[in-house]
CSV table of C-alpha atoms in Angstrom, one decimal:
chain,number,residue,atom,x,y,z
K,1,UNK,CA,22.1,-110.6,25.2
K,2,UNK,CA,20.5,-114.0,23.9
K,3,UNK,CA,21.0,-116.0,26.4
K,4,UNK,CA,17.6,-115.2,28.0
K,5,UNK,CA,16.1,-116.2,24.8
K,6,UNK,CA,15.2,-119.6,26.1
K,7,UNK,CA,12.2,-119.1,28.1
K,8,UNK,CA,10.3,-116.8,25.0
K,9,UNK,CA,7.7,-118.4,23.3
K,10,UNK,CA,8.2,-120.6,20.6
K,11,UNK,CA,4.9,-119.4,18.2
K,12,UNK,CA,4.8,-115.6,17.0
K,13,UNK,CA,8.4,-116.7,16.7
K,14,UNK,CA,8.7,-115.1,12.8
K,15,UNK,CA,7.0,-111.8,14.0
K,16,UNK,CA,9.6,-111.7,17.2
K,17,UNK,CA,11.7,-108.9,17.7
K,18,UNK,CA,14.5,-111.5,19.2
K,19,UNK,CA,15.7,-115.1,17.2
K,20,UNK,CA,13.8,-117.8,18.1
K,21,UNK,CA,15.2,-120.5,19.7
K,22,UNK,CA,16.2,-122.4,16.5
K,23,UNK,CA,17.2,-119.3,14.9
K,24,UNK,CA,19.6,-118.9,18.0
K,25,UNK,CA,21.0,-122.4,17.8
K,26,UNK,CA,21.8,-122.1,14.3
K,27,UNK,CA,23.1,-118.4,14.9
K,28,UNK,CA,25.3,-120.3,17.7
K,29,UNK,CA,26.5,-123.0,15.8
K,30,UNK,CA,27.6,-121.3,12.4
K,31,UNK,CA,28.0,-117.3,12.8
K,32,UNK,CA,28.9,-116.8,16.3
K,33,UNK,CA,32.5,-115.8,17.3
K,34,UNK,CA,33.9,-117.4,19.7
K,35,UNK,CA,37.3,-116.7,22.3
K,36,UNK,CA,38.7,-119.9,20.5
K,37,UNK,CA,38.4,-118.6,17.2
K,38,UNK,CA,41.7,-117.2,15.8
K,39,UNK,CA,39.4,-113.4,15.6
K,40,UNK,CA,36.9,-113.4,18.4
K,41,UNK,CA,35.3,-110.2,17.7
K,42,UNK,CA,35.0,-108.0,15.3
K,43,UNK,CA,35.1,-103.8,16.1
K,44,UNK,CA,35.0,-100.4,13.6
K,45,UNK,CA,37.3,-97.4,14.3
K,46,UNK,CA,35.4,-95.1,16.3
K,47,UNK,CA,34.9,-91.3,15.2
K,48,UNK,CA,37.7,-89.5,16.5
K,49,UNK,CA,38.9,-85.3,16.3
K,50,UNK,CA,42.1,-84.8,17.2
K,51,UNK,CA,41.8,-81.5,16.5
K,52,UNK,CA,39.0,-81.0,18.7
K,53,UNK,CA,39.7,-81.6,22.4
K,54,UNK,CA,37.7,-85.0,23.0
K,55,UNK,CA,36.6,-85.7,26.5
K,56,UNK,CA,33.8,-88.0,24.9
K,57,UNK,CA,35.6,-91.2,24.1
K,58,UNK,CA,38.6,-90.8,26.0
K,59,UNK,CA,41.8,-92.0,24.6
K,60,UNK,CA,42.0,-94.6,21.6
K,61,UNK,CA,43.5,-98.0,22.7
K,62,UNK,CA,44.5,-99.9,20.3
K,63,UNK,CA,42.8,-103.4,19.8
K,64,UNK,CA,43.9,-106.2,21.7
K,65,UNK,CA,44.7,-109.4,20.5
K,66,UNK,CA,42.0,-112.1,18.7
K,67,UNK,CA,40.3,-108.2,18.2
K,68,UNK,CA,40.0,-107.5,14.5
K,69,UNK,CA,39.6,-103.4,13.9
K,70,UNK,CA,38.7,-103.2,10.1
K,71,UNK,CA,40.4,-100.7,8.8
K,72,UNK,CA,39.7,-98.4,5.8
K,73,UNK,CA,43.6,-97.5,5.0
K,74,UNK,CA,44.9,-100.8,4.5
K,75,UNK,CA,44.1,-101.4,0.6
K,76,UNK,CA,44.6,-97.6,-0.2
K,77,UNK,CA,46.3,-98.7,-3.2
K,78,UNK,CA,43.3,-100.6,-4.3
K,79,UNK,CA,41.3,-97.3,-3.8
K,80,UNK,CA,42.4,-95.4,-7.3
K,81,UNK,CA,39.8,-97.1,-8.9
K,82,UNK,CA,36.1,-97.7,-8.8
K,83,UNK,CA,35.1,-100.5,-7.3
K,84,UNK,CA,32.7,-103.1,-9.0
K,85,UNK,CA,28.4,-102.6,-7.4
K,86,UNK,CA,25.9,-104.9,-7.6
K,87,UNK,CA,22.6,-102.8,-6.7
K,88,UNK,CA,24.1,-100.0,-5.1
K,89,UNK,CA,26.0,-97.5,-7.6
K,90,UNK,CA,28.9,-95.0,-6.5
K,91,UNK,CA,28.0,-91.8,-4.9
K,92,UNK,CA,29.7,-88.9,-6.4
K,93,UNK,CA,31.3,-88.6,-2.9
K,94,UNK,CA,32.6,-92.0,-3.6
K,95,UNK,CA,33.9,-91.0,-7.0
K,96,UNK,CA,35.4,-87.7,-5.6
K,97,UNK,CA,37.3,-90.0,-3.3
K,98,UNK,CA,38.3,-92.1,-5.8
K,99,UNK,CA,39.8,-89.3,-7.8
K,100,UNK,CA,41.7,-87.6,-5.1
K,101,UNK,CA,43.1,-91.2,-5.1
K,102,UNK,CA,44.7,-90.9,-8.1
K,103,UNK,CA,45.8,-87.5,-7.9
K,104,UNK,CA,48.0,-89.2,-4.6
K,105,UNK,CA,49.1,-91.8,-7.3
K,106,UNK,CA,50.2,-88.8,-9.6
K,107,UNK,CA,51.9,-87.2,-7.5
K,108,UNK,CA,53.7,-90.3,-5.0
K,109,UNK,CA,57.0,-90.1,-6.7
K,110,UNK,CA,57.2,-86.4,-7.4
K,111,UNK,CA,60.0,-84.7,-5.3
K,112,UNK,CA,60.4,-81.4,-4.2
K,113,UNK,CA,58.0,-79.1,-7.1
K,114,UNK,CA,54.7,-79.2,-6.6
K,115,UNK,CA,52.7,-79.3,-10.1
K,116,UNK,CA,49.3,-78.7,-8.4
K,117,UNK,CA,50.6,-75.9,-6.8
K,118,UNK,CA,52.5,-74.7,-9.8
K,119,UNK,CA,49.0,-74.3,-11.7
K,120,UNK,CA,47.5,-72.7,-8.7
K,121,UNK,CA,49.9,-69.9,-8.5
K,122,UNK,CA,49.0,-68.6,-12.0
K,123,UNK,CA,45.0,-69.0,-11.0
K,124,UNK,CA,45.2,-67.0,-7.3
K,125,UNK,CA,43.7,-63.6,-7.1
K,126,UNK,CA,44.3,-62.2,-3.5
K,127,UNK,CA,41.1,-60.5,-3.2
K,128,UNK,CA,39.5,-64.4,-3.1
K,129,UNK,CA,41.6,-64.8,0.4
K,130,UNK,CA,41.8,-64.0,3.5
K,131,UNK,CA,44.0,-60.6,4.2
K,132,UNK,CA,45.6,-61.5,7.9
K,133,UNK,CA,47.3,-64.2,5.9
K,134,UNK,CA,47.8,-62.1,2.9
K,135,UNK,CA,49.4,-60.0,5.3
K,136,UNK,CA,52.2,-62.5,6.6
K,137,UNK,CA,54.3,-63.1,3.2
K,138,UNK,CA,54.4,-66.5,1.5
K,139,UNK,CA,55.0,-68.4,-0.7
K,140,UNK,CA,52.9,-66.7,-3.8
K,141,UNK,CA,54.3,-63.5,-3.0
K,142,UNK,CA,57.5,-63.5,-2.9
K,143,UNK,CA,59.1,-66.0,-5.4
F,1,UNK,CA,43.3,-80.2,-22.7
F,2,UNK,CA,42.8,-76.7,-22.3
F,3,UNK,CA,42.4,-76.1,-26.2
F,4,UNK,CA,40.0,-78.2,-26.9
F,5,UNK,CA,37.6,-76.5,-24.2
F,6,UNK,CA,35.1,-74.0,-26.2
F,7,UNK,CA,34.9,-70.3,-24.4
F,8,UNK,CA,32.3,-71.1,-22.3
F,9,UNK,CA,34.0,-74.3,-21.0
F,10,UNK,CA,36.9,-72.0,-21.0
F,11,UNK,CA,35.7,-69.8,-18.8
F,12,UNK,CA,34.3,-71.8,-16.4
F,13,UNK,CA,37.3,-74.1,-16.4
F,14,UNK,CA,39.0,-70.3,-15.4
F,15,UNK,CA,36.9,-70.1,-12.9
F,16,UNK,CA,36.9,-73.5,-11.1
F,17,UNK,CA,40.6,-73.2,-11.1
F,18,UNK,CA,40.3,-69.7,-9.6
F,19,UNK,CA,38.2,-71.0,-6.9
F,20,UNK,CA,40.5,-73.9,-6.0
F,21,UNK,CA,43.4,-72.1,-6.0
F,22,UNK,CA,42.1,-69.7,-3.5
F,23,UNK,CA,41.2,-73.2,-1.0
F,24,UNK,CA,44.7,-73.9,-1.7
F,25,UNK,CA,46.2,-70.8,-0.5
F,26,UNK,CA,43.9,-70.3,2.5
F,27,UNK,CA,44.5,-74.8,2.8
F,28,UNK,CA,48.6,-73.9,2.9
F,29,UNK,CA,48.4,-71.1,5.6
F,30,UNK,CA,46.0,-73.3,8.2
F,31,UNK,CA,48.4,-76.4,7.4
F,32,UNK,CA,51.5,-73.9,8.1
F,33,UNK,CA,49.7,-72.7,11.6
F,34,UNK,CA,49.4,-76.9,12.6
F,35,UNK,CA,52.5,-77.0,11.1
F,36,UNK,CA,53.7,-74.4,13.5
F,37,UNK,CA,51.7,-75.8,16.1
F,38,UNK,CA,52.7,-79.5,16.5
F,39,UNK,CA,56.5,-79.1,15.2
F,40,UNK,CA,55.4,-81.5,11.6
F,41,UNK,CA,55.9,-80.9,8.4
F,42,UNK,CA,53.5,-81.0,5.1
F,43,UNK,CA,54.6,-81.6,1.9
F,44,UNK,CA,53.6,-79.7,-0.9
F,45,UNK,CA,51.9,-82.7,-2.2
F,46,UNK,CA,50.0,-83.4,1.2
F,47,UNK,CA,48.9,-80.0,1.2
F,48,UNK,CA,47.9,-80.0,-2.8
F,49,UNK,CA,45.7,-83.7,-1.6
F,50,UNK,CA,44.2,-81.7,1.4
F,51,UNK,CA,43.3,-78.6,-0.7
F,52,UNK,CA,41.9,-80.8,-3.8
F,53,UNK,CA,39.9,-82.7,-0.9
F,54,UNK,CA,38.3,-79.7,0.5
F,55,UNK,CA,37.3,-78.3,-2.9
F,56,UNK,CA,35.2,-81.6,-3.4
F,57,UNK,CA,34.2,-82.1,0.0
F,58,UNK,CA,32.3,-78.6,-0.3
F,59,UNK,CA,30.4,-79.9,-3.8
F,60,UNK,CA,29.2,-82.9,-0.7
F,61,UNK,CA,28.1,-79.8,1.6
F,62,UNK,CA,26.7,-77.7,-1.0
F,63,UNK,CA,24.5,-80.4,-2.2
F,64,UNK,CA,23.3,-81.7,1.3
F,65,UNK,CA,22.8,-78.6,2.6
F,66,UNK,CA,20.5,-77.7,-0.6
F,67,UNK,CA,18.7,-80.9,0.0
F,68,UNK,CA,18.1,-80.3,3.7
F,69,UNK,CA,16.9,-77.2,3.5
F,70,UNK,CA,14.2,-78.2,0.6
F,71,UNK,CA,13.4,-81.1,3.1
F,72,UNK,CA,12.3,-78.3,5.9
F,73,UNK,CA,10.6,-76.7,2.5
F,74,UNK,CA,12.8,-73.5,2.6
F,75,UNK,CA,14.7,-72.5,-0.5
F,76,UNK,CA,17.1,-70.6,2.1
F,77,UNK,CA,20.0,-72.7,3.8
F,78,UNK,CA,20.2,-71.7,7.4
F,79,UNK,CA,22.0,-73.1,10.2
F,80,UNK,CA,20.0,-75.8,11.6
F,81,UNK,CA,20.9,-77.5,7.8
F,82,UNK,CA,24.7,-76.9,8.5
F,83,UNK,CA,24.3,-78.5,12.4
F,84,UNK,CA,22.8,-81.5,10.4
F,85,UNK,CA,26.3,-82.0,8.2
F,86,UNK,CA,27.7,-82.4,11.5
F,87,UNK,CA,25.4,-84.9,13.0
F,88,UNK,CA,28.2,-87.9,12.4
F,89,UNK,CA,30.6,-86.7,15.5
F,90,UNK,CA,29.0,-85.5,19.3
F,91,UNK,CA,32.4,-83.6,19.4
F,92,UNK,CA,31.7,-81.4,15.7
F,93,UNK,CA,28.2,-81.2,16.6
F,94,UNK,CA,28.9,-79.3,19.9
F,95,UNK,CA,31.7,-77.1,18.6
F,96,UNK,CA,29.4,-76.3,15.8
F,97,UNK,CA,26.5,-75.4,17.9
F,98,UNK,CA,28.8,-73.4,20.3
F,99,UNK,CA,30.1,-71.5,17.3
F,100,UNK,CA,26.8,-70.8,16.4
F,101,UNK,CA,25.2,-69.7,19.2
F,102,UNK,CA,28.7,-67.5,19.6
F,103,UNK,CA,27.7,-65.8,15.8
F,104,UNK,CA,24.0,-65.3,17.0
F,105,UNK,CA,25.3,-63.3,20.1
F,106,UNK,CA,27.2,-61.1,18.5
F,107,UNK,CA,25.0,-60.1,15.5
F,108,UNK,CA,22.4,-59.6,18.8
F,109,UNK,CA,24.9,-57.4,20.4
F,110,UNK,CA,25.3,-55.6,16.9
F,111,UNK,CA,21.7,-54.8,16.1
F,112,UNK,CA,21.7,-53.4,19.6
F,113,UNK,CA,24.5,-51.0,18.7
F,114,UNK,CA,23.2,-49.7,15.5
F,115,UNK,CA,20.0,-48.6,17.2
């Protein structure tokens, strides 16, 4: 991609859609990745539906060596709490994220009972849902 | 907690729990169905996380769908605005748009019954 960069011209460089040659031999010399660096590239997940049939992206592979995929799951238990900003504050879809974070916390080492679901019972009205599952039997119904 | 709350707060405390505990029946049966489906298990708790997640996840919709429709000047929400919360994924944009345009066929075909 910058490798044709050599022939542009050097003035008009600063208003330049591409680096300028100095730009590109200081990109090359202190940001670039290279095959002998221990991580040679850098990738993000892609979107992906498995509940959707997708014929779009094909299968997943998983990266291949010297490939870093940054992930968004390792450091979940990090994720309970709100990180620090600088200029950028929290969205409240950021906070709701946070929060069902610690509700995971809560309820990690509970077994079997469900306390969320315990409060829910006594809130349900079946008029609120929908009747072809009303219809089936569950576990509100019968207890 | 719950004491401290005056009526009003009391009430609409009620209510929000009313609300979530219908997303968590209706969260249950659909996770029973995959369940069903692909021979898994959920635990209670998953399910509790999935329905608590969905319950915020529509306060997200609800307020960019309000904001999207005031961007096209319209106080009414209308499809095009709910296309646009699926604009992240080519897959959820096209099953969206199918089910649409599957919705829009059949209240045709109902109008043309009535008369």
């Amino acid at each position: 991609l910058f490798s044709c960069r050599n022939g542009m011209r050097q003035k008009n460089s600063n208003k330049d859609y591409f680096l300028s040659e100095e730009e590109f031999k200081l990109w090359n010399r202190l940001y670039r990745l290279r095959n002998s660096d221990k991580i040679k590239e850098i990738t993000l997940p892609q979107v992906h539906f498995p509940s959707l049939q997708e014929e779009e992206n094909g299968p997943i592979q998983n990266p291949a060596t010297g490939i870093h995929q940054l992930s968004l799951t390792e450091w979940r238990v990090w994720q309970d709490r709100p990180f620090p900003t600088h200029q950028v504050d929290h969205s409240e879809r950021c906070h709701h994220f946070v929060s069902v974070m610690q509700m995971i916390e809560r309820m990690r080492h509970e077994e079997g009972e469900c306390k969320y679901e315990l409060e829910m019972k006594s809130y349900l009205q079946m008029e609120d849902v929908s009747s072809t599952f009303s219809s089936l039997g569950n576990g509100y119904s019968n207890p | 907690m719950e004491e401290e709350l005056e009526p009003e707060e009391q009430e609409r405390f009620s209510y929000q729990q009313r609300l979530k505990a219908a997303v968590h029946y209706t969260v249950g049966r659909l996770c029973q169905e995959v369940a069903e489906d692909k021979e898994v298990q959920f635990s209670k708790q998953t399910i509790a996380a999935i329905s608590e997640m969905t319950f915020r996840q529509c306060e997200n919709f609800a307020r960019d769908l309000e904001m999207f429709a005031r961007h096209a000047k319209r106080s009414t929400i209308n499809t095009e605005d709910v296309k646009l919360l699926a604009r992240r994924s080519n897959s959820l944009l096209k099953y969206i748009t199918e089910k649409n345009e599957e919705l829009a066929q059949l209240n045709q075909e109902r109008k043309a019954k009535k008369k």
